């Protein structure tokens, strides 16, 4: 019996939400279930999505294996380009899992991102408020600066770990024009300074600062951090801009293509199990539509999962699949194919 639809639009309250099937594997979250808190209670800290599924189901190509190894051997960043949904951001999770390199550090770049955002964040206002509270006691130690400083994903990756950490710098092409050049020296030298700690190093040579990803602290000596094992850095780009030659020279570049039919079948099977006839038909239709515009692989996964979970058949199933696979950019419909004929 189909559970579709849960939301009917009728306006009558009902408990249909409990009838939802399990979520897609790539949208399963690992937060501990709790009773709903009272409205005045603060929310629990948000849990990160479980990335295990992403690492386990990534379908590699021979080219990507070669260039990942090149980046690992050369201790160079890997710049991964390709269309949306081609698996750029999933690659570092697969590498981290296979080589047992721990949780992936992730830096999501925006148009306002600067190098300092990746290295560390310092909150001078919170330090000022703390100083006001301590002043009546007659003591405010310069070393307290470490209480208001936290390493970012890049700064944490550059700590002297025994084994390299994996760092994903996602969508670097969305960042400021100067960001790639600003990264050059840090990625070349594998070290950086925290000026706020360097200035007080003559009084306090050690400072315990928090790291990205958890609340643990590490000891920084004289405000300087230098890596021991160079991190495996993956930078992704959707090709929205060109990068300076000096930046490209320091990277190993991997260009991912839109998956072909064989790869798409392998991806769907890895995520959702065996391929039935309906899934095979959706793969073929996805490839046909992709010939006339930009589509992402996760749109196909959404369509296969939801057409299975909904239990719809015939024209209703086809219409639902069409709505889940719209073009990501302005493009002409493939010749001879209208949307209502999908």
mmCIF file of C-alpha atoms in Angstrom:
data_model
loop_
_atom_site.group_PDB
_atom_site.id
_atom_site.type_symbol
_atom_site.label_atom_id
_atom_site.label_comp_id
_atom_site.label_asym_id
_atom_site.label_seq_id
_atom_site.Cartn_x
_atom_site.Cartn_y
_atom_site.Cartn_z
ATOM 1 C CA UNK A 1 0.000 0.000 0.000
ATOM 2 C CA UNK A 2 1.380 3.379 -1.005
ATOM 3 C CA UNK A 3 2.016 5.983 1.691
ATOM 4 C CA UNK A 4 1.997 8.729 -0.914
ATOM 5 C CA UNK A 5 0.976 11.443 -0.288
ATOM 6 C CA UNK A 6 1.584 12.145 3.409
ATOM 7 C CA UNK A 7 0.705 15.813 3.022
ATOM 8 C CA UNK A 8 -2.695 16.024 1.333
ATOM 9 C CA UNK A 9 -3.305 19.772 1.353
ATOM 10 C CA UNK A 10 -6.706 19.208 2.929
ATOM 11 C CA UNK A 11 -5.936 21.280 6.001
ATOM 12 C CA UNK A 12 -7.086 18.664 8.544
ATOM 13 C CA UNK A 13 -4.368 17.898 11.161
ATOM 14 C CA UNK A 14 -3.208 14.281 11.211
ATOM 15 C CA UNK A 15 -0.159 12.255 12.299
ATOM 16 C CA UNK A 16 0.863 11.143 8.816
ATOM 17 C CA UNK A 17 4.487 12.232 9.372
ATOM 18 C CA UNK A 18 5.069 9.010 11.320
ATOM 19 C CA UNK A 19 4.256 7.044 8.166
ATOM 20 C CA UNK A 20 7.181 8.397 6.181
ATOM 21 C CA UNK A 21 9.556 5.689 4.931
ATOM 22 C CA UNK A 22 13.229 5.797 6.000
ATOM 23 C CA UNK A 23 15.138 8.734 4.467
ATOM 24 C CA UNK A 24 17.463 8.323 1.500
ATOM 25 C CA UNK A 25 20.833 6.990 2.743
ATOM 26 C CA UNK A 26 22.545 10.251 1.811
ATOM 27 C CA UNK A 27 20.072 12.253 3.945
ATOM 28 C CA UNK A 28 20.278 10.198 7.156
ATOM 29 C CA UNK A 29 21.414 12.235 10.169
ATOM 30 C CA UNK A 30 23.074 10.902 13.298
ATOM 31 C CA UNK A 31 21.757 13.177 16.037
ATOM 32 C CA UNK A 32 20.578 11.372 19.177
ATOM 33 C CA UNK A 33 16.745 11.387 19.350
ATOM 34 C CA UNK A 34 15.397 13.427 22.276
ATOM 35 C CA UNK A 35 11.999 14.528 23.449
ATOM 36 C CA UNK A 36 10.950 17.875 21.975
ATOM 37 C CA UNK A 37 12.313 20.588 24.296
ATOM 38 C CA UNK A 38 10.015 23.298 25.669
ATOM 39 C CA UNK A 39 9.888 26.362 23.370
ATOM 40 C CA UNK A 40 11.999 28.419 25.779
ATOM 41 C CA UNK A 41 14.801 25.823 25.946
ATOM 42 C CA UNK A 42 17.817 26.309 23.658
ATOM 43 C CA UNK A 43 18.205 23.852 20.803
ATOM 44 C CA UNK A 44 20.733 21.084 21.116
ATOM 45 C CA UNK A 45 23.909 21.494 19.110
ATOM 46 C CA UNK A 46 23.203 20.523 15.514
ATOM 47 C CA UNK A 47 24.644 17.195 14.467
ATOM 48 C CA UNK A 48 26.594 16.837 11.234
ATOM 49 C CA UNK A 49 25.150 14.544 8.563
ATOM 50 C CA UNK A 50 26.591 11.059 8.619
ATOM 51 C CA UNK A 51 29.204 11.068 5.858
ATOM 52 C CA UNK A 52 29.874 7.332 5.995
ATOM 53 C CA UNK A 53 27.348 6.629 3.267
ATOM 54 C CA UNK A 54 28.960 9.192 0.976
ATOM 55 C CA UNK A 55 32.384 7.604 1.452
ATOM 56 C CA UNK A 56 31.153 4.040 0.965
ATOM 57 C CA UNK A 57 29.158 4.684 -2.197
ATOM 58 C CA UNK A 58 31.544 6.910 -4.153
ATOM 59 C CA UNK A 59 32.229 5.431 -7.603
ATOM 60 C CA UNK A 60 35.799 6.210 -8.680
ATOM 61 C CA UNK A 61 37.308 6.373 -12.154
ATOM 62 C CA UNK A 62 40.798 5.287 -13.153
ATOM 63 C CA UNK A 63 41.717 8.903 -13.814
ATOM 64 C CA UNK A 64 40.640 10.051 -10.356
ATOM 65 C CA UNK A 65 42.607 7.229 -8.696
ATOM 66 C CA UNK A 66 45.750 8.229 -10.603
ATOM 67 C CA UNK A 67 45.513 11.905 -9.721
ATOM 68 C CA UNK A 68 44.578 11.334 -6.083
ATOM 69 C CA UNK A 69 47.748 9.279 -5.746
ATOM 70 C CA UNK A 70 49.742 11.969 -7.542
ATOM 71 C CA UNK A 71 48.520 14.574 -5.047
ATOM 72 C CA UNK A 72 49.289 12.285 -2.101
ATOM 73 C CA UNK A 73 52.807 11.496 -3.337
ATOM 74 C CA UNK A 74 53.647 15.093 -4.254
ATOM 75 C CA UNK A 75 52.027 16.597 -1.140
ATOM 76 C CA UNK A 76 50.105 18.965 -3.395
ATOM 77 C CA UNK A 77 46.472 20.125 -3.245
ATOM 78 C CA UNK A 78 44.051 18.413 -5.620
ATOM 79 C CA UNK A 79 41.874 20.858 -7.583
ATOM 80 C CA UNK A 80 38.733 19.022 -8.724
ATOM 81 C CA UNK A 81 36.544 20.617 -11.379
ATOM 82 C CA UNK A 82 33.398 19.387 -13.059
ATOM 83 C CA UNK A 83 29.657 19.918 -13.372
ATOM 84 C CA UNK A 84 27.373 19.867 -10.310
ATOM 85 C CA UNK A 85 26.636 16.358 -9.080
ATOM 86 C CA UNK A 86 29.734 14.781 -10.615
ATOM 87 C CA UNK A 87 31.084 13.724 -7.202
ATOM 88 C CA UNK A 88 33.651 16.447 -6.529
ATOM 89 C CA UNK A 89 32.902 16.882 -2.835
ATOM 90 C CA UNK A 90 32.402 13.144 -2.214
ATOM 91 C CA UNK A 91 35.916 12.226 -3.312
ATOM 92 C CA UNK A 92 37.753 13.355 -0.126
ATOM 93 C CA UNK A 93 35.347 11.339 2.043
ATOM 94 C CA UNK A 94 36.121 8.197 0.059
ATOM 95 C CA UNK A 95 39.878 8.811 0.373
ATOM 96 C CA UNK A 96 39.670 9.527 4.109
ATOM 97 C CA UNK A 97 37.703 6.332 4.730
ATOM 98 C CA UNK A 98 39.962 4.041 2.714
ATOM 99 C CA UNK A 99 43.196 5.436 4.161
ATOM 100 C CA UNK A 100 41.749 5.780 7.694
ATOM 101 C CA UNK A 101 42.602 9.465 7.973
ATOM 102 C CA UNK A 102 39.792 10.436 10.323
ATOM 103 C CA UNK A 103 36.909 12.881 9.881
ATOM 104 C CA UNK A 104 37.088 15.205 6.894
ATOM 105 C CA UNK A 105 37.590 18.872 7.714
ATOM 106 C CA UNK A 106 35.350 21.020 5.524
ATOM 107 C CA UNK A 107 35.585 24.704 4.594
ATOM 108 C CA UNK A 108 32.585 25.940 2.608
ATOM 109 C CA UNK A 109 33.776 28.992 0.703
ATOM 110 C CA UNK A 110 31.436 31.943 0.103
ATOM 111 C CA UNK A 111 31.874 35.306 -1.588
ATOM 112 C CA UNK A 112 32.862 36.774 1.793
ATOM 113 C CA UNK A 113 35.429 34.123 2.718
ATOM 114 C CA UNK A 114 38.993 35.211 3.432
ATOM 115 C CA UNK A 115 42.150 33.285 4.224
ATOM 116 C CA UNK A 116 41.780 34.081 7.918
ATOM 117 C CA UNK A 117 38.378 32.342 7.969
ATOM 118 C CA UNK A 118 40.106 29.108 7.027
ATOM 119 C CA UNK A 119 43.086 29.565 9.349
ATOM 120 C CA UNK A 120 41.505 30.822 12.578
ATOM 121 C CA UNK A 121 38.799 33.028 14.047
ATOM 122 C CA UNK A 122 39.470 35.540 16.791
ATOM 123 C CA UNK A 123 36.700 37.332 18.672
ATOM 124 C CA UNK A 124 38.075 40.545 20.212
ATOM 125 C CA UNK A 125 34.663 41.623 21.523
ATOM 126 C CA UNK A 126 34.258 38.536 23.686
ATOM 127 C CA UNK A 127 37.760 39.144 25.027
ATOM 128 C CA UNK A 128 36.805 42.729 25.891
ATOM 129 C CA UNK A 129 33.702 41.581 27.758
ATOM 130 C CA UNK A 130 35.779 39.002 29.631
ATOM 131 C CA UNK A 131 38.277 41.708 30.581
ATOM 132 C CA UNK A 132 35.510 43.823 32.077
ATOM 133 C CA UNK A 133 34.390 40.923 34.222
ATOM 134 C CA UNK A 134 37.932 40.203 35.408
ATOM 135 C CA UNK A 135 38.903 43.830 36.043
ATOM 136 C CA UNK A 136 37.294 44.096 39.506
ATOM 137 C CA UNK A 137 39.432 41.151 40.532
ATOM 138 C CA UNK A 138 42.498 43.113 39.480
ATOM 139 C CA UNK A 139 43.810 40.590 37.008
ATOM 140 C CA UNK A 140 43.597 40.091 33.251
ATOM 141 C CA UNK A 141 46.281 37.828 31.835
ATOM 142 C CA UNK A 142 47.398 38.374 28.229
ATOM 143 C CA UNK A 143 47.315 34.608 27.776
ATOM 144 C CA UNK A 144 43.523 34.724 28.034
ATOM 145 C CA UNK A 145 43.500 35.591 24.345
ATOM 146 C CA UNK A 146 43.528 31.856 23.582
ATOM 147 C CA UNK A 147 40.074 31.565 25.152
ATOM 148 C CA UNK A 148 38.684 33.697 22.330
ATOM 149 C CA UNK A 149 40.488 32.079 19.427
ATOM 150 C CA UNK A 150 39.620 28.976 17.431
ATOM 151 C CA UNK A 151 41.430 27.340 14.537
ATOM 152 C CA UNK A 152 39.521 27.055 11.272
ATOM 153 C CA UNK A 153 39.432 23.974 9.020
ATOM 154 C CA UNK A 154 42.633 24.918 7.178
ATOM 155 C CA UNK A 155 44.435 25.843 10.387
ATOM 156 C CA UNK A 156 43.395 22.564 12.009
ATOM 157 C CA UNK A 157 44.548 20.571 8.972
ATOM 158 C CA UNK A 158 47.989 22.199 9.222
ATOM 159 C CA UNK A 159 48.576 21.132 12.819
ATOM 160 C CA UNK A 160 51.521 18.697 13.166
ATOM 161 C CA UNK A 161 49.427 15.515 12.941
ATOM 162 C CA UNK A 162 51.260 12.204 12.692
ATOM 163 C CA UNK A 163 49.031 11.221 9.736
ATOM 164 C CA UNK A 164 47.695 13.733 7.217
ATOM 165 C CA UNK A 165 44.221 15.151 7.757
ATOM 166 C CA UNK A 166 41.813 15.453 4.842
ATOM 167 C CA UNK A 167 40.569 18.964 4.100
ATOM 168 C CA UNK A 168 37.780 19.810 1.661
ATOM 169 C CA UNK A 169 37.768 23.435 0.472
ATOM 170 C CA UNK A 170 34.420 23.431 -1.278
ATOM 171 C CA UNK A 171 33.544 25.740 -4.187
ATOM 172 C CA UNK A 172 36.644 27.884 -4.069
ATOM 173 C CA UNK A 173 35.520 29.569 -7.281
ATOM 174 C CA UNK A 174 32.793 31.342 -5.269
ATOM 175 C CA UNK A 175 35.381 33.082 -3.102
ATOM 176 C CA UNK A 176 36.988 36.481 -3.412
ATOM 177 C CA UNK A 177 39.265 36.982 -6.409
ATOM 178 C CA UNK A 178 42.282 37.226 -4.105
ATOM 179 C CA UNK A 179 41.608 34.028 -2.157
ATOM 180 C CA UNK A 180 43.541 31.606 -4.445
ATOM 181 C CA UNK A 181 46.610 33.876 -4.363
ATOM 182 C CA UNK A 182 46.262 34.298 -0.590
ATOM 183 C CA UNK A 183 46.340 30.517 -0.220
ATOM 184 C CA UNK A 184 49.569 30.157 -2.196
ATOM 185 C CA UNK A 185 52.076 30.754 0.591
ATOM 186 C CA UNK A 186 50.204 28.717 3.202
ATOM 187 C CA UNK A 187 49.800 25.718 0.892
ATOM 188 C CA UNK A 188 53.375 26.015 -0.326
ATOM 189 C CA UNK A 189 55.027 26.365 3.077
ATOM 190 C CA UNK A 190 52.611 24.292 5.168
ATOM 191 C CA UNK A 191 52.737 26.795 8.016
ATOM 192 C CA UNK A 192 51.260 30.052 9.278
ATOM 193 C CA UNK A 193 51.368 32.431 12.228
ATOM 194 C CA UNK A 194 48.649 33.718 14.541
ATOM 195 C CA UNK A 195 49.681 37.356 15.098
ATOM 196 C CA UNK A 196 47.606 37.730 18.270
ATOM 197 C CA UNK A 197 49.623 34.915 19.874
ATOM 198 C CA UNK A 198 52.981 35.917 18.380
ATOM 199 C CA UNK A 199 52.723 39.358 20.025
ATOM 200 C CA UNK A 200 52.394 37.811 23.487
ATOM 201 C CA UNK A 201 54.860 34.944 22.942
ATOM 202 C CA UNK A 202 57.574 36.689 25.003
ATOM 203 C CA UNK A 203 55.287 36.427 28.056
ATOM 204 C CA UNK A 204 53.442 33.219 27.266
ATOM 205 C CA UNK A 205 55.129 30.869 24.827
ATOM 206 C CA UNK A 206 52.282 28.338 24.884
ATOM 207 C CA UNK A 207 48.586 28.758 24.231
ATOM 208 C CA UNK A 208 45.836 26.142 24.245
ATOM 209 C CA UNK A 209 43.360 26.852 21.456
ATOM 210 C CA UNK A 210 40.250 25.080 20.197
ATOM 211 C CA UNK A 211 40.250 23.318 16.831
ATOM 212 C CA UNK A 212 37.654 22.981 14.087
ATOM 213 C CA UNK A 213 35.157 20.174 14.265
ATOM 214 C CA UNK A 214 35.058 19.680 18.043
ATOM 215 C CA UNK A 215 35.841 21.376 21.355
ATOM 216 C CA UNK A 216 39.269 19.823 21.880
ATOM 217 C CA UNK A 217 42.266 22.060 22.468
ATOM 218 C CA UNK A 218 45.803 21.861 21.155
ATOM 219 C CA UNK A 219 48.916 23.631 22.330
ATOM 220 C CA UNK A 220 50.366 26.237 19.968
ATOM 221 C CA UNK A 221 53.967 27.253 20.586
ATOM 222 C CA UNK A 222 54.887 30.923 20.146
ATOM 223 C CA UNK A 223 51.910 31.493 17.885
ATOM 224 C CA UNK A 224 53.278 29.411 15.010
ATOM 225 C CA UNK A 225 51.786 26.295 13.415
ATOM 226 C CA UNK A 226 53.714 24.088 11.009
ATOM 227 C CA UNK A 227 52.413 20.785 9.653
ATOM 228 C CA UNK A 228 54.215 17.476 10.114
ATOM 229 C CA UNK A 229 52.283 15.446 7.527
ATOM 230 C CA UNK A 230 51.017 17.720 4.750
ATOM 231 C CA UNK A 231 47.211 17.409 4.636
ATOM 232 C CA UNK A 232 45.372 15.937 1.677
ATOM 233 C CA UNK A 233 43.655 19.086 0.437
ATOM 234 C CA UNK A 234 40.816 18.843 -2.090
ATOM 235 C CA UNK A 235 39.601 22.084 -3.633
ATOM 236 C CA UNK A 236 36.427 21.902 -5.707
ATOM 237 C CA UNK A 237 35.294 24.271 -8.445
ATOM 238 C CA UNK A 238 32.207 24.420 -10.648
ATOM 239 C CA UNK A 239 34.202 26.236 -13.313
ATOM 240 C CA UNK A 240 32.611 29.623 -12.659
ATOM 241 C CA UNK A 241 35.960 31.416 -12.975
ATOM 242 C CA UNK A 242 39.569 30.957 -14.003
ATOM 243 C CA UNK A 243 42.404 30.660 -11.515
ATOM 244 C CA UNK A 244 45.820 32.373 -11.607
ATOM 245 C CA UNK A 245 48.626 30.343 -13.252
ATOM 246 C CA UNK A 246 50.700 30.516 -10.059
ATOM 247 C CA UNK A 247 47.858 28.841 -8.166
ATOM 248 C CA UNK A 248 47.276 26.174 -10.809
ATOM 249 C CA UNK A 249 50.999 25.377 -10.912
ATOM 250 C CA UNK A 250 50.868 24.325 -7.273
ATOM 251 C CA UNK A 251 47.846 22.044 -7.698
ATOM 252 C CA UNK A 252 47.213 18.654 -9.239
ATOM 253 C CA UNK A 253 44.126 19.166 -11.410
ATOM 254 C CA UNK A 254 41.389 16.582 -11.876
ATOM 255 C CA UNK A 255 38.467 17.277 -14.214
ATOM 256 C CA UNK A 256 35.431 15.095 -13.618
ATOM 257 C CA UNK A 257 33.027 14.462 -16.459
ATOM 258 C CA UNK A 258 29.308 13.780 -16.330
ATOM 259 C CA UNK A 259 28.960 10.020 -15.644
ATOM 260 C CA UNK A 260 28.102 7.783 -18.585
ATOM 261 C CA UNK A 261 25.432 5.071 -18.542
ATOM 262 C CA UNK A 262 27.682 2.439 -16.975
ATOM 263 C CA UNK A 263 28.804 4.798 -14.222
ATOM 264 C CA UNK A 264 25.263 6.021 -13.550
ATOM 265 C CA UNK A 265 24.046 2.470 -13.100
ATOM 266 C CA UNK A 266 26.917 1.790 -10.709
ATOM 267 C CA UNK A 267 26.140 4.972 -8.738
ATOM 268 C CA UNK A 268 22.431 4.187 -8.408
ATOM 269 C CA UNK A 269 23.194 0.601 -7.389
ATOM 270 C CA UNK A 270 25.764 1.733 -4.802
ATOM 271 C CA UNK A 271 23.291 4.135 -3.212
ATOM 272 C CA UNK A 272 20.001 2.302 -3.539
ATOM 273 C CA UNK A 273 20.758 -1.371 -4.103
ATOM 274 C CA UNK A 274 19.636 -3.469 -7.070
ATOM 275 C CA UNK A 275 18.448 -1.899 -10.306
ATOM 276 C CA UNK A 276 14.886 -2.710 -11.326
ATOM 277 C CA UNK A 277 13.384 -1.922 -14.720
ATOM 278 C CA UNK A 278 11.974 1.404 -13.541
ATOM 279 C CA UNK A 279 15.422 2.523 -12.348
ATOM 280 C CA UNK A 280 17.013 1.516 -15.661
ATOM 281 C CA UNK A 281 14.383 3.528 -17.537
ATOM 282 C CA UNK A 282 15.087 6.568 -15.367
ATOM 283 C CA UNK A 283 18.803 6.259 -16.063
ATOM 284 C CA UNK A 284 18.141 6.263 -19.806
ATOM 285 C CA UNK A 285 15.774 9.221 -19.555
ATOM 286 C CA UNK A 286 18.254 11.108 -17.401
ATOM 287 C CA UNK A 287 20.950 10.652 -20.048
ATOM 288 C CA UNK A 288 18.538 11.745 -22.766
ATOM 289 C CA UNK A 289 17.568 14.908 -20.910
ATOM 290 C CA UNK A 290 21.198 15.621 -19.973
ATOM 291 C CA UNK A 291 22.037 15.879 -23.672
ATOM 292 C CA UNK A 292 20.020 19.098 -23.821
ATOM 293 C CA UNK A 293 20.984 20.820 -20.586
ATOM 294 C CA UNK A 294 22.804 20.614 -17.261
ATOM 295 C CA UNK A 295 21.629 17.986 -14.792
ATOM 296 C CA UNK A 296 23.191 16.630 -11.590
ATOM 297 C CA UNK A 297 23.547 12.981 -10.649
ATOM 298 C CA UNK A 298 21.812 13.480 -7.310
ATOM 299 C CA UNK A 299 18.685 14.525 -9.211
ATOM 300 C CA UNK A 300 18.600 11.025 -10.692
ATOM 301 C CA UNK A 301 19.115 9.466 -7.257
ATOM 302 C CA UNK A 302 16.260 11.558 -5.856
ATOM 303 C CA UNK A 303 13.986 10.466 -8.704
ATOM 304 C CA UNK A 304 14.799 6.765 -8.327
ATOM 305 C CA UNK A 305 14.406 6.830 -4.550
ATOM 306 C CA UNK A 306 11.165 8.786 -4.469
ATOM 307 C CA UNK A 307 9.427 6.954 -7.297
ATOM 308 C CA UNK A 308 10.155 3.751 -5.363
ATOM 309 C CA UNK A 309 9.109 5.119 -1.976
ATOM 310 C CA UNK A 310 5.921 6.753 -3.276
ATOM 311 C CA UNK A 311 4.623 3.618 -4.936
ATOM 312 C CA UNK A 312 3.298 5.661 -7.864
ATOM 313 C CA UNK A 313 2.844 3.991 -11.215
ATOM 314 C CA UNK A 314 2.399 5.011 -14.834
ATOM 315 C CA UNK A 315 1.918 8.669 -15.745
ATOM 316 C CA UNK A 316 2.019 9.868 -12.131
ATOM 317 C CA UNK A 317 5.438 8.289 -11.616
ATOM 318 C CA UNK A 318 6.740 9.810 -14.852
ATOM 319 C CA UNK A 319 5.467 13.242 -13.900
ATOM 320 C CA UNK A 320 7.055 13.070 -10.444
ATOM 321 C CA UNK A 321 10.392 12.040 -11.966
ATOM 322 C CA UNK A 322 10.210 14.963 -14.396
ATOM 323 C CA UNK A 323 9.709 17.458 -11.581
ATOM 324 C CA UNK A 324 12.715 16.055 -9.722
ATOM 325 C CA UNK A 325 15.067 16.439 -12.702
ATOM 326 C CA UNK A 326 14.759 20.065 -13.867
ATOM 327 C CA UNK A 327 17.602 21.728 -15.721
ATOM 328 C CA UNK A 328 20.085 23.530 -13.475
ATOM 329 C CA UNK A 329 20.664 26.326 -15.981
ATOM 330 C CA UNK A 330 18.861 27.872 -18.902
ATOM 331 C CA UNK A 331 18.948 25.404 -21.758
ATOM 332 C CA UNK A 332 16.863 24.340 -24.706
ATOM 333 C CA UNK A 333 14.873 21.154 -24.455
ATOM 334 C CA UNK A 334 16.418 18.301 -26.427
ATOM 335 C CA UNK A 335 15.200 18.379 -29.989
ATOM 336 C CA UNK A 336 11.884 16.594 -30.400
ATOM 337 C CA UNK A 337 11.265 16.298 -26.643
ATOM 338 C CA UNK A 338 8.792 18.492 -24.804
ATOM 339 C CA UNK A 339 8.516 18.520 -21.000
ATOM 340 C CA UNK A 340 5.077 16.909 -21.145
ATOM 341 C CA UNK A 341 6.547 14.088 -23.204
ATOM 342 C CA UNK A 342 9.263 13.148 -20.700
#
